[in-house]
C-alpha positions as MATLAB code, in Angstrom:
seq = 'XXXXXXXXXXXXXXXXXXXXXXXXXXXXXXXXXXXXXXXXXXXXXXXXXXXXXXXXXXXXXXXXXXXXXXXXXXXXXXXXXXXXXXXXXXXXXXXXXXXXXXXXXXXXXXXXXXXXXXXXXXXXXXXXXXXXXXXXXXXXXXXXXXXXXXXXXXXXXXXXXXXXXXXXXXXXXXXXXXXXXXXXXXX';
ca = [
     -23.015   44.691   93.673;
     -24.439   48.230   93.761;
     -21.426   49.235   95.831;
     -19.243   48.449   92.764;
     -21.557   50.607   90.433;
     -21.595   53.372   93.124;
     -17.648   52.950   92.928;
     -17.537   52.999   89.143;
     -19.465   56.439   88.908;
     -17.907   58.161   90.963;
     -14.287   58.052   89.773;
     -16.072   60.368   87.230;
     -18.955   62.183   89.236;
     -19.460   62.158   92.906;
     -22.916   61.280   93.761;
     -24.937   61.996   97.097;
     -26.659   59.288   98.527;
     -30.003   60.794   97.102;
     -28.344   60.614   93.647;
     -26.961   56.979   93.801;
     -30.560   55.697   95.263;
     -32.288   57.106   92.511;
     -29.298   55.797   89.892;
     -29.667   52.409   91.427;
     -33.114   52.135   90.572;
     -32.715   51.847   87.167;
     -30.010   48.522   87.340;
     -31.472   45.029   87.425;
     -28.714   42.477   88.672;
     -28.619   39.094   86.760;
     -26.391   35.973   86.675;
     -25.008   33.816   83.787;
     -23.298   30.908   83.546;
     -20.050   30.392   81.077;
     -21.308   30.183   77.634;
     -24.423   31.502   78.830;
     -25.612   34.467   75.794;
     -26.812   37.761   77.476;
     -27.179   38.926   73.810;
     -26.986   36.876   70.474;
     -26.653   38.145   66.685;
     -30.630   38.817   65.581;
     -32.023   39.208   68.895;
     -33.398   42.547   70.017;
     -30.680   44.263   72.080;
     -33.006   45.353   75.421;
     -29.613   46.237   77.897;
     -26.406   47.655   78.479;
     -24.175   45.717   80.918;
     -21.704   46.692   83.882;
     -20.003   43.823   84.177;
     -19.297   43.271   88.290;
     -17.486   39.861   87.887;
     -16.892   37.529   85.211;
     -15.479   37.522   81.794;
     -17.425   38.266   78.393;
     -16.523   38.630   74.637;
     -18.386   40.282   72.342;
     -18.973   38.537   68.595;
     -19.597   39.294   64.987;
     -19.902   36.740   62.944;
     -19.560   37.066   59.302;
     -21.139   35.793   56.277;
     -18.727   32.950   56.089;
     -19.673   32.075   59.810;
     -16.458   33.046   60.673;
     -16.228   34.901   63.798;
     -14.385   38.100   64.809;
     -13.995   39.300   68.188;
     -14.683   42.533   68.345;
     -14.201   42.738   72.423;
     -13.803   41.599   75.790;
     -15.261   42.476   78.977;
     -14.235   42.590   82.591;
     -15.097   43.177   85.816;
     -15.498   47.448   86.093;
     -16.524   47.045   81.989;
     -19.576   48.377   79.826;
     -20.308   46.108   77.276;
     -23.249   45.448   74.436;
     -23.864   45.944   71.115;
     -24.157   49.171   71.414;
     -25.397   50.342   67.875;
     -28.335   48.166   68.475;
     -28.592   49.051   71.932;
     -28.919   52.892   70.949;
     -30.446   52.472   67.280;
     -32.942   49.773   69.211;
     -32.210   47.433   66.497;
     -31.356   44.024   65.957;
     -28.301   42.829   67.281;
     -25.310   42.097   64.966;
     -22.884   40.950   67.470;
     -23.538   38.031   70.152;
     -22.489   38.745   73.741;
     -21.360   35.464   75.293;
     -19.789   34.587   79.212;
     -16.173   33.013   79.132;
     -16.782   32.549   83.130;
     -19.611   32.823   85.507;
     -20.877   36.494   84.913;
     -22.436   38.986   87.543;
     -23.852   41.978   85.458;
     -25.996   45.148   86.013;
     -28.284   45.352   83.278;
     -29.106   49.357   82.403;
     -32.705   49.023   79.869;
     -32.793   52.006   77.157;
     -35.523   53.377   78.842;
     -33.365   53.486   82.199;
     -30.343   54.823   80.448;
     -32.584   57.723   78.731;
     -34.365   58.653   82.319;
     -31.236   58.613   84.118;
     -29.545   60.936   81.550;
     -32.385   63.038   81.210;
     -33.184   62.812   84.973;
     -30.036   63.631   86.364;
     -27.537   65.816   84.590;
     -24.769   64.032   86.389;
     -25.293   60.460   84.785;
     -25.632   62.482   81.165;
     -21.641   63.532   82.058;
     -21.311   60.393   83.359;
     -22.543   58.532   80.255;
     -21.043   61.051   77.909;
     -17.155   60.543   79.627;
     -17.871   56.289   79.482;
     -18.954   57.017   75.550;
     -15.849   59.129   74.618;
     -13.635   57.171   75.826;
     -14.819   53.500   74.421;
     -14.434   55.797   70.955;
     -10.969   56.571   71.919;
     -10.101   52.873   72.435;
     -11.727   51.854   69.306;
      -9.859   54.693   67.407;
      -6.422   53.260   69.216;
      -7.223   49.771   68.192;
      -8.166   50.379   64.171;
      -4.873   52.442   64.041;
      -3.136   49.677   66.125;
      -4.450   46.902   63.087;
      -3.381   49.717   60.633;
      -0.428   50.262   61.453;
       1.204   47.450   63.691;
       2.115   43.905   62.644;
       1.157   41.243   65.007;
       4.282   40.937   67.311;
       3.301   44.968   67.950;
      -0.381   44.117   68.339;
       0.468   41.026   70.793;
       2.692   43.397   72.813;
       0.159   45.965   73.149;
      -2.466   43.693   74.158;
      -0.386   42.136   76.755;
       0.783   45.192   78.196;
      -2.554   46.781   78.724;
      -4.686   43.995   79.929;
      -2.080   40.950   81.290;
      -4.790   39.376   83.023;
      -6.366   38.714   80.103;
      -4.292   36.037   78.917;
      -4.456   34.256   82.179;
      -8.514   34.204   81.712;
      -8.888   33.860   77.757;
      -7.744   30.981   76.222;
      -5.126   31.028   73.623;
      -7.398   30.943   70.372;
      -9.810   33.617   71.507;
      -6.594   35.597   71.993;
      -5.790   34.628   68.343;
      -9.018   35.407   66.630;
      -9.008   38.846   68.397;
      -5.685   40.069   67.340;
      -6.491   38.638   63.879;
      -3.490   35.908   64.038;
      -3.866   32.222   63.564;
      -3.193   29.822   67.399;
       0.374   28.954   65.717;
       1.327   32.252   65.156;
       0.218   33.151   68.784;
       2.374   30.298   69.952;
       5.629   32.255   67.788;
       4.630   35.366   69.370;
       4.771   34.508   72.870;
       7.533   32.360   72.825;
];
């Protein structure tokens, strides 16, 4: 598990074996089940998660009870809700497993001591950060300015294995499209 972390960082930062040992130390490994919540809507938000295997999507739900999915997660992945995570608020997304999930959990405490305590992981953390804005930026211009054949494209061009992992509707509900019109765009 910590091999994958290790892994992870360093495709940004190289890391002596000093470094990684104290990094380590602030992870806590857990296990969910599918459908298990690591986070739901109202909850405090107490981690950030490196996801090592598994499959999660990240939820809000509106005042309708509709829900909109904002994300999904896979294995090499950061994922939470990350305003609450860094505001230390109440969540206003739920994080849910789609499969059997192997995570490192990072507390706010251990994210703050491991940027402050090693200049390294504040790079680190700083790289991860700009470029989850980047892919949020490409996504609202990609509902802006794409229809959904575009949007379906895109989706499956980037991340193909996610249609062999996500069923159909989820699929739907993230690019905004009804399961019919899913169906006409990937026949």
């Amino acid at each position: 598990m910590r091999a994958n972390l290790r892994e992870h960082i360093e495709k940004i930062i190289p890391l002596t074996d000093e470094e990684f040992s104290f990094v380590s130390a602030h992870f806590i490994p857990k296990n969910f089940k599918k459908h298990q919540f690591l986070i739901q809507s109202g909850d405090p938000v107490k981690y950030s998660y490196f996801v090592i295997s598994g499959l999660l999507k990240l939820v809000h739900t509106d005042a309708t009870g509709k829900e909109h999915i904002v994300s999904f997660a896979m294995e090499d992945w950061w994922e939470s809700d990350y305003y609450a995570f860094y505001t230390q608020t109440e969540a206003t997304m739920s994080l849910e497993c789609l499969e059997d999930t192997e995570v490192l959990c990072c507390s706010f405490d251990d994210y703050k001591k491991l940027r402050d305590g090693l200049q390294k992981m504040e790079r680190f953390f700083l790289e991860k950060s700009t470029f989850g804005f980047l892919g949020s930026q490409r996504r609202i211009i990609s509902w802006q300015t794409s229809n959904s054949r575009e949007r379906y494209e895109q989706l499956l061009k980037q991340y193909p294995s996610l249609f062999q992992r996500v069923p159909k509707s989820l699929i739907a509900s993230y690019l905004g499209v009804s399961r019919e019109t899913l169906s006409r765009l990937s026949s």
